Amino acid sequence: MRRLVFLLLFGLGGTAILISLGVWQLGRLEWKQSVLAQIENRISEATTALPMQPDVARDKYLPVAVRGYFETPEIHVLVSVKQRGAGYRIITPFVTSGGRRVMVDHGFVDIDAIEQYRIPVGEFDLAGNLHWPIETDGYTPEPDLAANIWFARDVDKMAKTLGTEPVLVVLRSSTPEISQITPIPVDTAGIPNDHLQYAATWFSLAFIWLAMSAFFLRRKPKQKSRD
């Protein structure tokens, strides 16, 4: 009897815990979908003027319109794009008509075409989104300044290198259009949302746990042999 009670409590308790973890992940999924929807709505809003004092918490993803011209030097951030392969994001200073120096992420250039890319000359009207991407962690290599190869967009560090405000405009479109480059506008595609897979994993484990518990409950204990 003790064995049956123990197995029953062990089986039902473990199953309940695993199911609760799956339900929790479904709640996280709903929350994440809501966050992604809010980001998408923010990205697609009408463009506005560049804030005088951009704030990371308030202005992340804010669509802005700026007019001005590009300057050098440029920063090359090593990235990989699906169906294109390895290449670089090109980031340069941009001097607005009001005299402010901010950074612009031009977009993607194939790795074998980087030497042919030239910073556009003249005045441009740009539309894009303010962004402070979180792409660095303890494993991110330091940029190779001699070769001008960066491994992440670190806004503060790039701004110090380029002598600009710590403000990054990720280009969506420009007038006139900039050739030789493929813009990579801000979107939610790179934001992970794996909660559905996590929930499925917990529910699968709950089913396996319950099945194994039922197996041991039905299994008869071996009788001790007598001499």
XYZ file of C-alpha atoms in Angstrom:
227
model
C 0.000 0.000 0.000
C 2.794 2.398 0.875
C 4.345 1.753 -2.518
C 1.093 2.550 -4.312
C 0.534 5.759 -2.355
C 4.101 6.874 -2.986
C 3.917 6.173 -6.719
C 0.530 7.851 -6.994
C 1.699 11.003 -5.220
C 4.990 11.019 -7.117
C 3.283 10.561 -10.472
C 0.435 13.050 -9.986
C 2.674 15.613 -8.269
C 5.283 15.534 -11.020
C 2.606 15.688 -13.725
C 0.954 18.673 -12.054
C 4.266 20.545 -11.842
C 5.088 19.900 -15.492
C 1.600 20.930 -16.631
C 1.829 24.119 -14.562
C 5.121 24.962 -16.267
C 3.469 24.448 -19.651
C 0.547 26.692 -18.683
C 3.026 29.325 -17.457
C 4.784 29.249 -20.824
C 1.440 29.769 -22.580
C 0.958 32.853 -20.418
C 4.428 34.046 -21.397
C 3.530 33.402 -25.048
C 0.477 35.649 -24.787
C 2.553 38.336 -23.090
C 5.306 38.123 -25.734
C 2.821 38.317 -28.598
C 1.356 41.448 -27.021
C 4.831 42.997 -26.719
C 5.675 42.148 -30.348
C 2.375 43.643 -31.527
C 3.154 46.857 -29.637
C 6.607 47.012 -31.215
C 5.198 46.437 -34.704
C 2.642 49.194 -34.156
C 5.390 51.549 -32.956
C 7.615 50.756 -35.936
C 4.837 51.491 -38.441
C 3.743 54.820 -36.929
C 4.081 58.005 -38.951
C 7.565 59.501 -38.918
C 8.313 62.407 -36.618
C 11.171 64.810 -36.069
C 14.245 63.586 -34.249
C 13.740 64.187 -30.501
C 16.059 66.777 -28.987
C 17.061 64.386 -26.217
C 16.272 60.830 -27.331
C 15.551 58.429 -24.488
C 16.165 54.689 -24.841
C 13.065 53.629 -22.912
C 10.739 56.177 -24.484
C 12.035 56.422 -28.061
C 13.204 52.927 -28.989
C 11.751 51.995 -32.427
C 10.423 55.555 -32.911
C 10.028 56.345 -36.646
C 11.916 59.526 -37.495
C 12.598 61.655 -40.551
C 15.910 63.514 -40.845
C 17.500 65.655 -43.531
C 21.211 66.171 -43.946
C 24.385 64.606 -45.285
C 26.671 61.669 -44.513
C 30.199 61.910 -43.220
C 33.090 59.527 -42.735
C 34.546 57.409 -41.199
C 32.390 54.327 -41.534
C 31.967 51.306 -39.291
C 31.577 47.779 -40.653
C 29.540 45.400 -38.478
C 29.920 41.761 -39.493
C 26.520 40.071 -39.960
C 24.888 37.252 -41.888
C 21.682 37.629 -43.875
C 19.499 34.719 -44.932
C 19.860 33.779 -48.602
C 22.697 36.302 -48.934
C 25.421 35.065 -46.617
C 28.070 37.062 -44.811
C 28.445 40.797 -45.154
C 28.562 44.046 -43.261
C 26.184 46.632 -41.907
C 27.526 50.061 -42.841
C 27.219 52.694 -40.115
C 28.345 56.305 -40.557
C 27.864 59.727 -39.004
C 24.995 61.808 -40.367
C 24.887 65.579 -39.929
C 21.314 66.831 -39.781
C 20.130 70.153 -41.197
C 20.064 71.361 -37.585
C 23.759 70.569 -37.130
C 23.384 67.440 -34.995
C 25.661 64.455 -35.530
C 23.920 61.099 -35.200
C 24.594 57.658 -36.647
C 22.808 55.991 -39.547
C 22.729 52.255 -40.223
C 22.727 52.223 -44.042
C 22.031 48.497 -44.408
C 23.779 45.417 -45.774
C 26.650 45.037 -48.239
C 27.990 41.636 -49.319
C 31.370 40.806 -47.864
C 33.057 40.729 -51.284
C 31.572 44.100 -52.278
C 32.558 46.107 -49.232
C 35.549 47.715 -50.949
C 33.328 49.001 -53.775
C 30.790 50.689 -51.484
C 31.068 54.449 -51.321
C 29.427 56.733 -48.788
C 26.705 58.702 -50.604
C 27.493 62.357 -51.301
C 24.934 65.141 -51.180
C 21.863 65.961 -49.159
C 19.375 63.224 -48.317
C 15.970 62.886 -46.707
C 15.992 59.752 -44.582
C 13.221 57.791 -42.927
C 14.081 55.192 -40.341
C 13.685 54.047 -36.756
C 15.645 54.911 -33.656
C 17.215 51.806 -32.241
C 19.462 50.802 -29.368
C 20.017 47.113 -30.181
C 21.175 44.763 -27.448
C 23.678 42.633 -29.331
C 26.569 42.335 -26.911
C 27.229 39.990 -24.029
C 30.234 38.610 -22.204
C 31.194 36.503 -25.223
C 31.096 39.271 -27.843
C 34.621 39.935 -29.166
C 36.003 43.441 -29.015
C 35.948 45.225 -32.379
C 39.038 44.884 -34.555
C 39.643 48.601 -35.043
C 42.667 48.061 -37.281
C 40.607 46.031 -39.753
C 37.416 48.014 -39.023
C 35.429 44.880 -38.189
C 32.827 45.068 -35.447
C 30.867 42.092 -34.182
C 27.851 43.903 -32.742
C 26.164 47.286 -32.827
C 27.207 48.844 -29.532
C 25.623 52.295 -29.802
C 27.646 53.973 -27.048
C 30.966 52.584 -28.232
C 30.229 53.352 -31.897
C 29.219 56.919 -31.003
C 32.540 57.504 -29.218
C 34.431 56.113 -32.213
C 32.530 58.257 -34.727
C 32.178 61.353 -32.562
C 28.383 61.477 -32.629
C 25.445 61.449 -30.254
C 24.629 57.930 -28.976
C 21.687 57.850 -31.383
C 21.290 55.296 -34.170
C 18.798 55.683 -37.028
C 18.255 52.392 -38.849
C 17.490 53.369 -42.430
C 14.176 52.371 -43.968
C 14.151 54.577 -47.059
C 15.939 57.574 -48.501
C 15.381 60.311 -51.063
C 17.260 60.127 -53.344
C 17.612 56.364 -53.102
C 20.980 54.993 -52.021
C 22.339 52.370 -54.409
C 24.776 49.513 -53.745
C 23.189 48.660 -50.422
C 20.217 46.711 -49.060
C 18.465 48.389 -46.126
C 17.707 46.154 -43.151
C 14.825 48.018 -41.495
C 13.938 47.486 -37.853
C 11.387 44.691 -37.364
C 10.491 42.018 -34.829
C 11.881 39.078 -36.813
C 15.024 38.936 -34.717
C 13.224 39.008 -31.369
C 12.986 35.410 -30.080
C 9.579 34.027 -29.188
C 10.008 30.344 -28.324
C 7.376 30.069 -25.606
C 5.076 27.837 -27.671
C 7.904 25.318 -28.168
C 8.724 25.479 -24.454
C 5.071 24.875 -23.570
C 4.906 21.891 -25.938
C 8.045 20.478 -24.314
C 6.616 20.747 -20.788
C 3.280 19.201 -21.817
C 5.123 16.354 -23.577
C 7.196 15.716 -20.465
C 4.002 15.736 -18.371
C 2.485 13.073 -20.633
C 5.646 10.945 -20.449
C 5.815 11.365 -16.669
C 2.183 10.309 -16.303
C 2.647 7.327 -18.615
C 5.743 6.142 -16.750
C 3.954 6.576 -13.416
C 1.035 4.491 -14.673
C 3.474 1.832 -15.866
C 5.095 1.531 -12.444
C 1.718 1.545 -10.709
C 0.539 -1.412 -12.787
C 3.806 -3.257 -12.415
C 3.651 -5.876 -9.705
C 6.529 -5.910 -7.236
C 8.749 -8.982 -7.362
C 8.051 -11.552 -4.712
C 10.938 -12.308 -2.426
C 12.152 -15.847 -2.917
C 12.122 -18.174 0.076
C 14.943 -20.569 0.882
